[in-house]
PDB file of C-alpha atoms in Angstrom:
ATOM      1  CA  MET A   1       0.000   0.000   0.000  1.00  0.00           C
ATOM      2  CA  ASN A   2       2.816   2.417   0.862  1.00  0.00           C
ATOM      3  CA  LEU A   3       4.509   1.580  -2.442  1.00  0.00           C
ATOM      4  CA  VAL A   4       1.338   2.428  -4.365  1.00  0.00           C
ATOM      5  CA  ARG A   5       0.968   5.714  -2.516  1.00  0.00           C
ATOM      6  CA  GLY A   6       4.586   6.533  -3.261  1.00  0.00           C
ATOM      7  CA  LEU A   7       4.093   5.885  -6.962  1.00  0.00           C
ATOM      8  CA  VAL A   8       0.985   8.084  -6.968  1.00  0.00           C
ATOM      9  CA  ARG A   9       2.671  10.910  -5.131  1.00  0.00           C
ATOM     10  CA  ARG A  10       5.928  10.738  -7.082  1.00  0.00           C
ATOM     11  CA  PRO A  11       4.611  12.387 -10.293  1.00  0.00           C
ATOM     12  CA  TRP A  12       3.200  15.267  -8.287  1.00  0.00           C
ATOM     13  CA  ARG A  13       6.465  15.652  -6.404  1.00  0.00           C
ATOM     14  CA  LEU A  14       8.424  15.521  -9.645  1.00  0.00           C
ATOM     15  CA  ALA A  15       6.138  18.135 -11.192  1.00  0.00           C
ATOM     16  CA  ALA A  16       6.594  20.375  -8.140  1.00  0.00           C
ATOM     17  CA  GLU A  17      10.374  20.047  -8.304  1.00  0.00           C
ATOM     18  CA  VAL A  18      10.458  20.790 -12.034  1.00  0.00           C
ATOM     19  CA  SER A  19       8.194  23.809 -11.529  1.00  0.00           C
ATOM     20  CA  ALA A  20      10.452  25.056  -8.752  1.00  0.00           C
ATOM     21  CA  LEU A  21      13.512  24.708 -10.983  1.00  0.00           C
ATOM     22  CA  LEU A  22      11.790  26.577 -13.816  1.00  0.00           C
ATOM     23  CA  ILE A  23      10.745  29.410 -11.510  1.00  0.00           C
ATOM     24  CA  ALA A  24      14.281  29.588 -10.076  1.00  0.00           C
ATOM     25  CA  ALA A  25      15.715  29.727 -13.603  1.00  0.00           C
ATOM     26  CA  VAL A  26      13.370  32.559 -14.597  1.00  0.00           C
ATOM     27  CA  VAL A  27      14.219  34.509 -11.446  1.00  0.00           C
ATOM     28  CA  ALA A  28      17.984  33.931 -11.821  1.00  0.00           C
ATOM     29  CA  PHE A  29      18.150  34.714 -15.542  1.00  0.00           C
ATOM     30  CA  PRO A  30      18.371  38.533 -15.137  1.00  0.00           C
ATOM     31  CA  LEU A  31      21.233  38.047 -12.673  1.00  0.00           C
ATOM     32  CA  TYR A  32      22.965  35.706 -15.115  1.00  0.00           C
ATOM     33  CA  TRP A  33      22.508  38.191 -17.964  1.00  0.00           C
ATOM     34  CA  MET A  34      23.909  41.004 -15.835  1.00  0.00           C
ATOM     35  CA  VAL A  35      27.071  39.050 -14.974  1.00  0.00           C
ATOM     36  CA  LEU A  36      27.406  37.826 -18.560  1.00  0.00           C
ATOM     37  CA  SER A  37      27.134  41.358 -19.960  1.00  0.00           C
ATOM     38  CA  ALA A  38      29.753  42.528 -17.466  1.00  0.00           C
ATOM     39  CA  PHE A  39      32.254  40.029 -18.929  1.00  0.00           C
ATOM     40  CA  LYS A  40      31.313  40.537 -22.576  1.00  0.00           C
ATOM     41  CA  PRO A  41      33.509  42.766 -24.758  1.00  0.00           C
ATOM     42  CA  ALA A  42      31.988  46.043 -25.911  1.00  0.00           C
ATOM     43  CA  GLY A  43      31.187  44.731 -29.378  1.00  0.00           C
ATOM     44  CA  GLU A  44      29.061  41.865 -28.051  1.00  0.00           C
ATOM     45  CA  VAL A  45      27.260  44.023 -25.484  1.00  0.00           C
ATOM     46  CA  GLU A  46      26.166  46.486 -28.146  1.00  0.00           C
ATOM     47  CA  SER A  47      25.377  43.823 -30.741  1.00  0.00           C
ATOM     48  CA  THR A  48      21.895  43.779 -32.253  1.00  0.00           C
ATOM     49  CA  GLU A  49      21.930  39.984 -32.025  1.00  0.00           C
ATOM     50  CA  PRO A  50      22.571  39.237 -28.336  1.00  0.00           C
ATOM     51  CA  ARG A  51      23.647  35.733 -27.387  1.00  0.00           C
ATOM     52  CA  PRO A  52      23.357  34.104 -23.936  1.00  0.00           C
ATOM     53  CA  TRP A  53      27.059  33.241 -23.937  1.00  0.00           C
ATOM     54  CA  THR A  54      30.446  34.682 -24.841  1.00  0.00           C
ATOM     55  CA  LEU A  55      33.516  33.012 -26.266  1.00  0.00           C
ATOM     56  CA  SER A  56      35.844  35.908 -25.455  1.00  0.00           C
ATOM     57  CA  PRO A  57      35.281  37.101 -21.877  1.00  0.00           C
ATOM     58  CA  SER A  58      36.869  40.402 -20.993  1.00  0.00           C
ATOM     59  CA  LEU A  59      37.579  42.380 -17.823  1.00  0.00           C
ATOM     60  CA  ASP A  60      37.567  45.758 -19.575  1.00  0.00           C
ATOM     61  CA  SER A  61      34.231  46.756 -18.032  1.00  0.00           C
ATOM     62  CA  PHE A  62      35.510  46.021 -14.525  1.00  0.00           C
ATOM     63  CA  ARG A  63      38.696  47.983 -15.235  1.00  0.00           C
ATOM     64  CA  ARG A  64      36.602  51.005 -16.176  1.00  0.00           C
ATOM     65  CA  VAL A  65      34.545  50.606 -12.996  1.00  0.00           C
ATOM     66  CA  PHE A  66      37.507  50.358 -10.633  1.00  0.00           C
ATOM     67  CA  GLY A  67      39.296  53.033 -12.611  1.00  0.00           C
ATOM     68  CA  GLN A  68      36.758  55.593 -11.431  1.00  0.00           C
ATOM     69  CA  GLN A  69      38.411  57.706  -8.760  1.00  0.00           C
ATOM     70  CA  GLU A  70      35.274  58.047  -6.623  1.00  0.00           C
ATOM     71  CA  PHE A  71      34.143  54.415  -6.822  1.00  0.00           C
ATOM     72  CA  GLY A  72      35.874  53.449  -3.571  1.00  0.00           C
ATOM     73  CA  ARG A  73      34.300  56.397  -1.781  1.00  0.00           C
ATOM     74  CA  TYR A  74      30.859  55.466  -3.141  1.00  0.00           C
ATOM     75  CA  PHE A  75      31.344  51.908  -1.895  1.00  0.00           C
ATOM     76  CA  LEU A  76      32.361  53.101   1.575  1.00  0.00           C
ATOM     77  CA  ASN A  77      29.399  55.505   1.750  1.00  0.00           C
ATOM     78  CA  SER A  78      26.968  52.710   0.833  1.00  0.00           C
ATOM     79  CA  LEU A  79      28.529  50.478   3.469  1.00  0.00           C
ATOM     80  CA  VAL A  80      28.225  53.169   6.143  1.00  0.00           C
ATOM     81  CA  VAL A  81      24.584  53.873   5.254  1.00  0.00           C
ATOM     82  CA  ALA A  82      23.554  50.206   5.095  1.00  0.00           C
ATOM     83  CA  CYS A  83      25.321  49.194   8.322  1.00  0.00           C
ATOM     84  CA  SER A  84      23.989  52.228  10.206  1.00  0.00           C
ATOM     85  CA  VAL A  85      20.446  51.485   9.093  1.00  0.00           C
ATOM     86  CA  VAL A  86      20.751  47.799  10.031  1.00  0.00           C
ATOM     87  CA  VAL A  87      22.138  48.439  13.526  1.00  0.00           C
ATOM     88  CA  ALA A  88      19.894  51.392  14.403  1.00  0.00           C
ATOM     89  CA  SER A  89      16.670  49.886  13.044  1.00  0.00           C
ATOM     90  CA  ALA A  90      17.351  46.535  14.729  1.00  0.00           C
ATOM     91  CA  LEU A  91      17.922  48.077  18.159  1.00  0.00           C
ATOM     92  CA  ILE A  92      14.983  50.477  17.930  1.00  0.00           C
ATOM     93  CA  ALA A  93      12.660  47.796  16.560  1.00  0.00           C
ATOM     94  CA  PHE A  94      13.680  45.378  19.327  1.00  0.00           C
ATOM     95  CA  LEU A  95      12.934  47.910  22.056  1.00  0.00           C
ATOM     96  CA  ALA A  96       9.688  49.017  20.416  1.00  0.00           C
ATOM     97  CA  ALA A  97       8.487  45.444  19.847  1.00  0.00           C
ATOM     98  CA  THR A  98       9.241  44.619  23.477  1.00  0.00           C
ATOM     99  CA  ALA A  99       7.331  47.690  24.659  1.00  0.00           C
ATOM    100  CA  VAL A 100       4.180  47.038  22.603  1.00  0.00           C
ATOM    101  CA  THR A 101       4.196  43.340  23.541  1.00  0.00           C
ATOM    102  CA  ARG A 102       5.182  43.275  27.200  1.00  0.00           C
ATOM    103  CA  PHE A 103       3.560  46.478  28.443  1.00  0.00           C
ATOM    104  CA  ARG A 104      -0.076  47.478  28.600  1.00  0.00           C
ATOM    105  CA  PHE A 105      -0.661  51.152  27.852  1.00  0.00           C
ATOM    106  CA  ARG A 106      -3.269  53.355  26.262  1.00  0.00           C
ATOM    107  CA  PHE A 107      -3.486  53.512  22.443  1.00  0.00           C
ATOM    108  CA  ARG A 108      -1.236  50.479  22.082  1.00  0.00           C
ATOM    109  CA  THR A 109      -3.467  48.934  19.415  1.00  0.00           C
ATOM    110  CA  THR A 110      -3.756  52.284  17.645  1.00  0.00           C
ATOM    111  CA  LEU A 111       0.020  52.548  17.579  1.00  0.00           C
ATOM    112  CA  LEU A 112       0.355  49.095  16.010  1.00  0.00           C
ATOM    113  CA  ILE A 113      -2.207  49.988  13.351  1.00  0.00           C
ATOM    114  CA  MET A 114      -0.289  53.186  12.607  1.00  0.00           C
ATOM    115  CA  PHE A 115       2.844  51.094  12.051  1.00  0.00           C
ATOM    116  CA  LEU A 116       0.929  48.948   9.575  1.00  0.00           C
ATOM    117  CA  VAL A 117      -0.542  51.964   7.762  1.00  0.00           C
ATOM    118  CA  ALA A 118       2.903  53.580   7.528  1.00  0.00           C
ATOM    119  CA  GLN A 119       4.159  50.475   5.756  1.00  0.00           C
ATOM    120  CA  MET A 120       1.476  50.898   3.079  1.00  0.00           C
ATOM    121  CA  VAL A 121       2.439  54.459   2.109  1.00  0.00           C
ATOM    122  CA  PRO A 122       4.479  54.511  -1.141  1.00  0.00           C
ATOM    123  CA  VAL A 123       7.996  55.812  -0.746  1.00  0.00           C
ATOM    124  CA  GLU A 124       7.620  57.969  -3.861  1.00  0.00           C
ATOM    125  CA  ALA A 125       4.716  59.861  -2.283  1.00  0.00           C
ATOM    126  CA  LEU A 126       6.899  60.926   0.655  1.00  0.00           C
ATOM    127  CA  THR A 127      10.057  61.845  -1.226  1.00  0.00           C
ATOM    128  CA  ILE A 128       9.194  65.526  -1.686  1.00  0.00           C
ATOM    129  CA  PRO A 129       8.048  66.054   1.945  1.00  0.00           C
ATOM    130  CA  LEU A 130      11.182  64.275   3.114  1.00  0.00           C
ATOM    131  CA  PHE A 131      13.287  66.517   0.909  1.00  0.00           C
ATOM    132  CA  PHE A 132      11.936  69.652   2.617  1.00  0.00           C
ATOM    133  CA  LEU A 133      12.319  67.972   6.021  1.00  0.00           C
ATOM    134  CA  MET A 134      15.962  67.140   5.338  1.00  0.00           C
ATOM    135  CA  ARG A 135      16.537  70.661   4.050  1.00  0.00           C
ATOM    136  CA  ASP A 136      15.076  72.217   7.209  1.00  0.00           C
ATOM    137  CA  MET A 137      17.193  69.866   9.336  1.00  0.00           C
ATOM    138  CA  GLY A 138      20.311  70.806   7.395  1.00  0.00           C
ATOM    139  CA  GLN A 139      20.920  67.207   6.330  1.00  0.00           C
ATOM    140  CA  LEU A 140      20.948  67.610   2.549  1.00  0.00           C
ATOM    141  CA  ASN A 141      24.174  66.422   0.898  1.00  0.00           C
ATOM    142  CA  THR A 142      25.000  64.285   3.939  1.00  0.00           C
ATOM    143  CA  LEU A 143      24.769  60.579   4.623  1.00  0.00           C
ATOM    144  CA  GLY A 144      22.325  61.401   7.404  1.00  0.00           C
ATOM    145  CA  SER A 145      19.703  62.278   4.778  1.00  0.00           C
ATOM    146  CA  LEU A 146      19.909  58.666   3.587  1.00  0.00           C
ATOM    147  CA  ILE A 147      20.222  56.954   6.964  1.00  0.00           C
ATOM    148  CA  LEU A 148      17.295  58.621   8.739  1.00  0.00           C
ATOM    149  CA  PRO A 149      14.583  57.932   6.102  1.00  0.00           C
ATOM    150  CA  HIS A 150      15.659  54.315   5.700  1.00  0.00           C
ATOM    151  CA  ILE A 151      15.512  53.759   9.442  1.00  0.00           C
ATOM    152  CA  ALA A 152      12.005  55.234   9.493  1.00  0.00           C
ATOM    153  CA  PHE A 153      10.801  53.082   6.585  1.00  0.00           C
ATOM    154  CA  SER A 154      12.314  49.855   7.916  1.00  0.00           C
ATOM    155  CA  LEU A 155      10.917  50.179  11.446  1.00  0.00           C
ATOM    156  CA  PRO A 156       7.212  49.335  10.820  1.00  0.00           C
ATOM    157  CA  PHE A 157       8.005  45.977   9.203  1.00  0.00           C
ATOM    158  CA  ALA A 158      10.707  45.195  11.765  1.00  0.00           C
ATOM    159  CA  ILE A 159       8.466  46.003  14.732  1.00  0.00           C
ATOM    160  CA  TRP A 160       5.589  43.908  13.408  1.00  0.00           C
ATOM    161  CA  MET A 161       7.880  40.961  12.739  1.00  0.00           C
ATOM    162  CA  LEU A 162       9.765  41.135  16.040  1.00  0.00           C
ATOM    163  CA  ARG A 163       6.501  41.483  17.937  1.00  0.00           C
ATOM    164  CA  GLY A 164       5.756  37.824  17.154  1.00  0.00           C
ATOM    165  CA  PHE A 165       9.161  36.711  18.435  1.00  0.00           C
ATOM    166  CA  VAL A 166       8.856  38.677  21.661  1.00  0.00           C
ATOM    167  CA  LYS A 167       5.322  37.395  22.180  1.00  0.00           C
ATOM    168  CA  ALA A 168       6.517  33.809  21.740  1.00  0.00           C
ATOM    169  CA  VAL A 169       8.799  34.116  24.783  1.00  0.00           C
ATOM    170  CA  PRO A 170       6.719  32.862  27.740  1.00  0.00           C
ATOM    171  CA  ASP A 171       5.997  35.205  30.615  1.00  0.00           C
ATOM    172  CA  ALA A 172       7.084  32.451  33.005  1.00  0.00           C
ATOM    173  CA  LEU A 173      10.646  32.861  31.779  1.00  0.00           C
ATOM    174  CA  GLU A 174      10.589  36.551  32.606  1.00  0.00           C
ATOM    175  CA  GLU A 175       9.088  35.880  36.046  1.00  0.00           C
ATOM    176  CA  ALA A 176      11.732  33.235  36.768  1.00  0.00           C
ATOM    177  CA  ALA A 177      14.468  35.685  35.819  1.00  0.00           C
ATOM    178  CA  TYR A 178      13.067  38.303  38.207  1.00  0.00           C
ATOM    179  CA  ILE A 179      12.845  35.734  41.006  1.00  0.00           C
ATOM    180  CA  ASP A 180      16.514  34.880  40.457  1.00  0.00           C
ATOM    181  CA  GLY A 181      17.371  38.551  40.933  1.00  0.00           C
ATOM    182  CA  ALA A 182      17.731  39.675  37.322  1.00  0.00           C
ATOM    183  CA  SER A 183      16.851  43.284  36.613  1.00  0.00           C
ATOM    184  CA  ARG A 184      14.610  44.294  33.726  1.00  0.00           C
ATOM    185  CA  ALA A 185      17.623  45.500  31.720  1.00  0.00           C
ATOM    186  CA  ARG A 186      19.496  42.227  32.320  1.00  0.00           C
ATOM    187  CA  PHE A 187      16.492  40.173  31.243  1.00  0.00           C
ATOM    188  CA  LEU A 188      16.096  42.362  28.180  1.00  0.00           C
ATOM    189  CA  TRP A 189      19.661  42.069  26.881  1.00  0.00           C
ATOM    190  CA  GLN A 190      20.909  38.746  28.274  1.00  0.00           C
ATOM    191  CA  ILE A 191      17.768  36.592  27.932  1.00  0.00           C
ATOM    192  CA  LEU A 192      15.214  38.154  25.600  1.00  0.00           C
ATOM    193  CA  PHE A 193      17.652  39.577  23.048  1.00  0.00           C
ATOM    194  CA  PRO A 194      19.369  36.224  22.240  1.00  0.00           C
ATOM    195  CA  LEU A 195      15.967  34.530  21.914  1.00  0.00           C
ATOM    196  CA  VAL A 196      14.681  37.023  19.327  1.00  0.00           C
ATOM    197  CA  PHE A 197      18.028  37.373  17.545  1.00  0.00           C
ATOM    198  CA  PRO A 198      16.938  35.210  14.556  1.00  0.00           C
ATOM    199  CA  GLY A 199      14.082  37.636  14.007  1.00  0.00           C
ATOM    200  CA  LEU A 200      16.504  40.549  14.164  1.00  0.00           C
ATOM    201  CA  VAL A 201      18.633  38.910  11.486  1.00  0.00           C
ATOM    202  CA  ALA A 202      15.613  38.405   9.236  1.00  0.00           C
ATOM    203  CA  THR A 203      14.552  42.031   9.513  1.00  0.00           C
ATOM    204  CA  SER A 204      18.149  43.206   9.104  1.00  0.00           C
ATOM    205  CA  VAL A 205      18.384  41.505   5.721  1.00  0.00           C
ATOM    206  CA  PHE A 206      15.473  43.523   4.371  1.00  0.00           C
ATOM    207  CA  SER A 207      16.845  46.717   5.901  1.00  0.00           C
ATOM    208  CA  PHE A 208      20.286  46.091   4.413  1.00  0.00           C
ATOM    209  CA  ILE A 209      18.966  45.409   0.903  1.00  0.00           C
ATOM    210  CA  SER A 210      16.692  48.457   0.963  1.00  0.00           C
ATOM    211  CA  ALA A 211      19.472  50.810   2.092  1.00  0.00           C
ATOM    212  CA  TRP A 212      22.156  49.264  -0.126  1.00  0.00           C
ATOM    213  CA  ASN A 213      20.111  49.421  -3.345  1.00  0.00           C
ATOM    214  CA  ASP A 214      18.527  52.827  -2.715  1.00  0.00           C
ATOM    215  CA  PHE A 215      18.624  55.168  -5.680  1.00  0.00           C
ATOM    216  CA  LEU A 216      15.609  57.411  -5.114  1.00  0.00           C
ATOM    217  CA  PHE A 217      16.768  59.042  -1.877  1.00  0.00           C
ATOM    218  CA  ALA A 218      20.394  59.196  -3.035  1.00  0.00           C
ATOM    219  CA  LYS A 219      19.335  61.010  -6.187  1.00  0.00           C
ATOM    220  CA  SER A 220      16.920  63.337  -4.352  1.00  0.00           C
ATOM    221  CA  PHE A 221      18.920  64.285  -1.250  1.00  0.00           C
ATOM    222  CA  ILE A 222      22.535  64.261  -2.500  1.00  0.00           C
ATOM    223  CA  ILE A 223      22.387  67.220  -4.855  1.00  0.00           C
ATOM    224  CA  SER A 224      25.769  68.908  -5.159  1.00  0.00           C
ATOM    225  CA  ASP A 225      28.280  67.100  -2.909  1.00  0.00           C
ATOM    226  CA  THR A 226      29.195  64.018  -4.942  1.00  0.00           C
ATOM    227  CA  SER A 227      31.579  62.860  -2.212  1.00  0.00           C
ATOM    228  CA  GLN A 228      28.478  61.802  -0.250  1.00  0.00           C
ATOM    229  CA  SER A 229      27.034  59.723  -3.090  1.00  0.00           C
ATOM    230  CA  THR A 230      26.475  55.984  -2.829  1.00  0.00           C
ATOM    231  CA  LEU A 231      27.044  53.077  -5.199  1.00  0.00           C
ATOM    232  CA  PRO A 232      23.706  53.302  -7.071  1.00  0.00           C
ATOM    233  CA  MET A 233      24.707  56.837  -8.073  1.00  0.00           C
ATOM    234  CA  ALA A 234      27.914  55.423  -9.560  1.00  0.00           C
ATOM    235  CA  LEU A 235      25.806  53.825 -12.273  1.00  0.00           C
ATOM    236  CA  LEU A 236      25.065  57.294 -13.644  1.00  0.00           C
ATOM    237  CA  VAL A 237      28.753  57.719 -14.448  1.00  0.00           C
ATOM    238  CA  PHE A 238      28.448  54.987 -17.070  1.00  0.00           C
ATOM    239  CA  TYR A 239      24.981  55.883 -18.311  1.00  0.00           C
ATOM    240  CA  LYS A 240      25.031  58.711 -20.817  1.00  0.00           C
ATOM    241  CA  PRO A 241      21.926  59.485 -22.906  1.00  0.00           C
ATOM    242  CA  ASP A 242      23.907  59.785 -26.137  1.00  0.00           C
ATOM    243  CA  GLU A 243      26.357  56.896 -25.568  1.00  0.00           C
ATOM    244  CA  PRO A 244      25.587  54.628 -22.585  1.00  0.00           C
ATOM    245  CA  ASP A 245      28.318  52.272 -21.427  1.00  0.00           C
ATOM    246  CA  TRP A 246      26.192  49.177 -20.801  1.00  0.00           C
ATOM    247  CA  GLY A 247      29.236  47.071 -20.025  1.00  0.00           C
ATOM    248  CA  GLY A 248      30.240  49.489 -17.275  1.00  0.00           C
ATOM    249  CA  VAL A 249      26.684  49.591 -15.934  1.00  0.00           C
ATOM    250  CA  MET A 250      26.513  45.809 -15.743  1.00  0.00           C
ATOM    251  CA  ALA A 251      29.977  45.528 -14.200  1.00  0.00           C
ATOM    252  CA  ALA A 252      29.136  48.134 -11.543  1.00  0.00           C
ATOM    253  CA  SER A 253      25.840  46.350 -10.848  1.00  0.00           C
ATOM    254  CA  THR A 254      27.701  43.060 -10.449  1.00  0.00           C
ATOM    255  CA  VAL A 255      30.102  44.630  -7.963  1.00  0.00           C
ATOM    256  CA  MET A 256      27.120  46.076  -6.074  1.00  0.00           C
ATOM    257  CA  THR A 257      25.554  42.629  -5.817  1.00  0.00           C
ATOM    258  CA  ILE A 258      28.593  40.964  -4.227  1.00  0.00           C
ATOM    259  CA  PRO A 259      28.215  42.522  -0.716  1.00  0.00           C
ATOM    260  CA  VAL A 260      24.539  41.512  -0.649  1.00  0.00           C
ATOM    261  CA  LEU A 261      25.451  37.927  -1.506  1.00  0.00           C
ATOM    262  CA  ILE A 262      28.153  37.903   1.169  1.00  0.00           C
ATOM    263  CA  PHE A 263      25.670  39.255   3.710  1.00  0.00           C
ATOM    264  CA  PHE A 264      23.194  36.514   2.780  1.00  0.00           C
ATOM    265  CA  VAL A 265      25.847  33.799   3.137  1.00  0.00           C
ATOM    266  CA  LEU A 266      26.846  35.068   6.579  1.00  0.00           C
ATOM    267  CA  VAL A 267      23.294  35.186   7.958  1.00  0.00           C
ATOM    268  CA  GLN A 268      21.552  32.462   5.943  1.00  0.00           C
ATOM    269  CA  ARG A 269      21.101  30.060   8.867  1.00  0.00           C
ATOM    270  CA  ARG A 270      19.757  32.750  11.149  1.00  0.00           C
ATOM    271  CA  LEU A 271      17.615  34.061   8.310  1.00  0.00           C
ATOM    272  CA  VAL A 272      15.918  30.702   7.699  1.00  0.00           C
ATOM    273  CA  SER A 273      15.223  30.158  11.389  1.00  0.00           C
ATOM    274  CA  GLY A 274      14.002  33.733  11.725  1.00  0.00           C
ATOM    275  CA  LEU A 275      11.575  33.483   8.818  1.00  0.00           C
ATOM    276  CA  GLY A 276      10.454  30.069  10.027  1.00  0.00           C
ATOM    277  CA  GLY A 277       9.755  31.459  13.485  1.00  0.00           C
ATOM    278  CA  ALA A 278       7.800  34.354  12.004  1.00  0.00           C
ATOM    279  CA  VAL A 279       5.645  32.025   9.916  1.00  0.00           C
ATOM    280  CA  LYS A 280       5.099  29.711  12.851  1.00  0.00           C
ATOM    281  CA  ASP A 281       3.983  32.580  15.027  1.00  0.00           C
TER     282      ASP A 281
END
């Protein structure tokens, strides 16, 4: 009987696996084409008959990218912005999620709904108001004009996600810690923080990607001081309306993707457990 059931289920499992492979191939194809175009010589990139392979790979596009004098500064600025957003949003979201979960206060539900509504507002609709806000704060042409908005936009999702992790920690554990003489701060950082750390990693991934790939805020708030630009702005160096350097654009995009991949590799185990805990909750 088990053998018959296995034979019946096997075609469906095979179909599911094939479908998954096809979907993965479709999703990965743009990434493959980007890397391929970065290694193609200029003649093949600009050819009217593109081919999904190259027989003469070249590093000329990467030489032009790393030959830009400001590219290293752009990379460092992106790293500073992304890391600042990840650390600040994670700490603030952890404290906020703990407050709205562990404490009973007036308008708590209203506050949670406001977080959810804030997540639904399109970023493009707030760009102009944020521009005037950054101008009045004197933050235009500074990295602060990129860090602050990204922290604000990443907090609603992070708080909602971490709320489930904090809620999953039983109250009995907190009571036992207090009985053993632990203060609220000690329980918060030595007991609760390690337990919700997978959730922090999961939210940090989304915060990192959003800040690292940001082009809208970088283009809107960094107006005249190019020394404060980030990596997405470096793509404009190679894109010219009359003669775009598509090889340079693809090479710069490939270099931009590498830190994201490294970040994923470093946190992949925590990320899977964090997303699994969020779904379970």
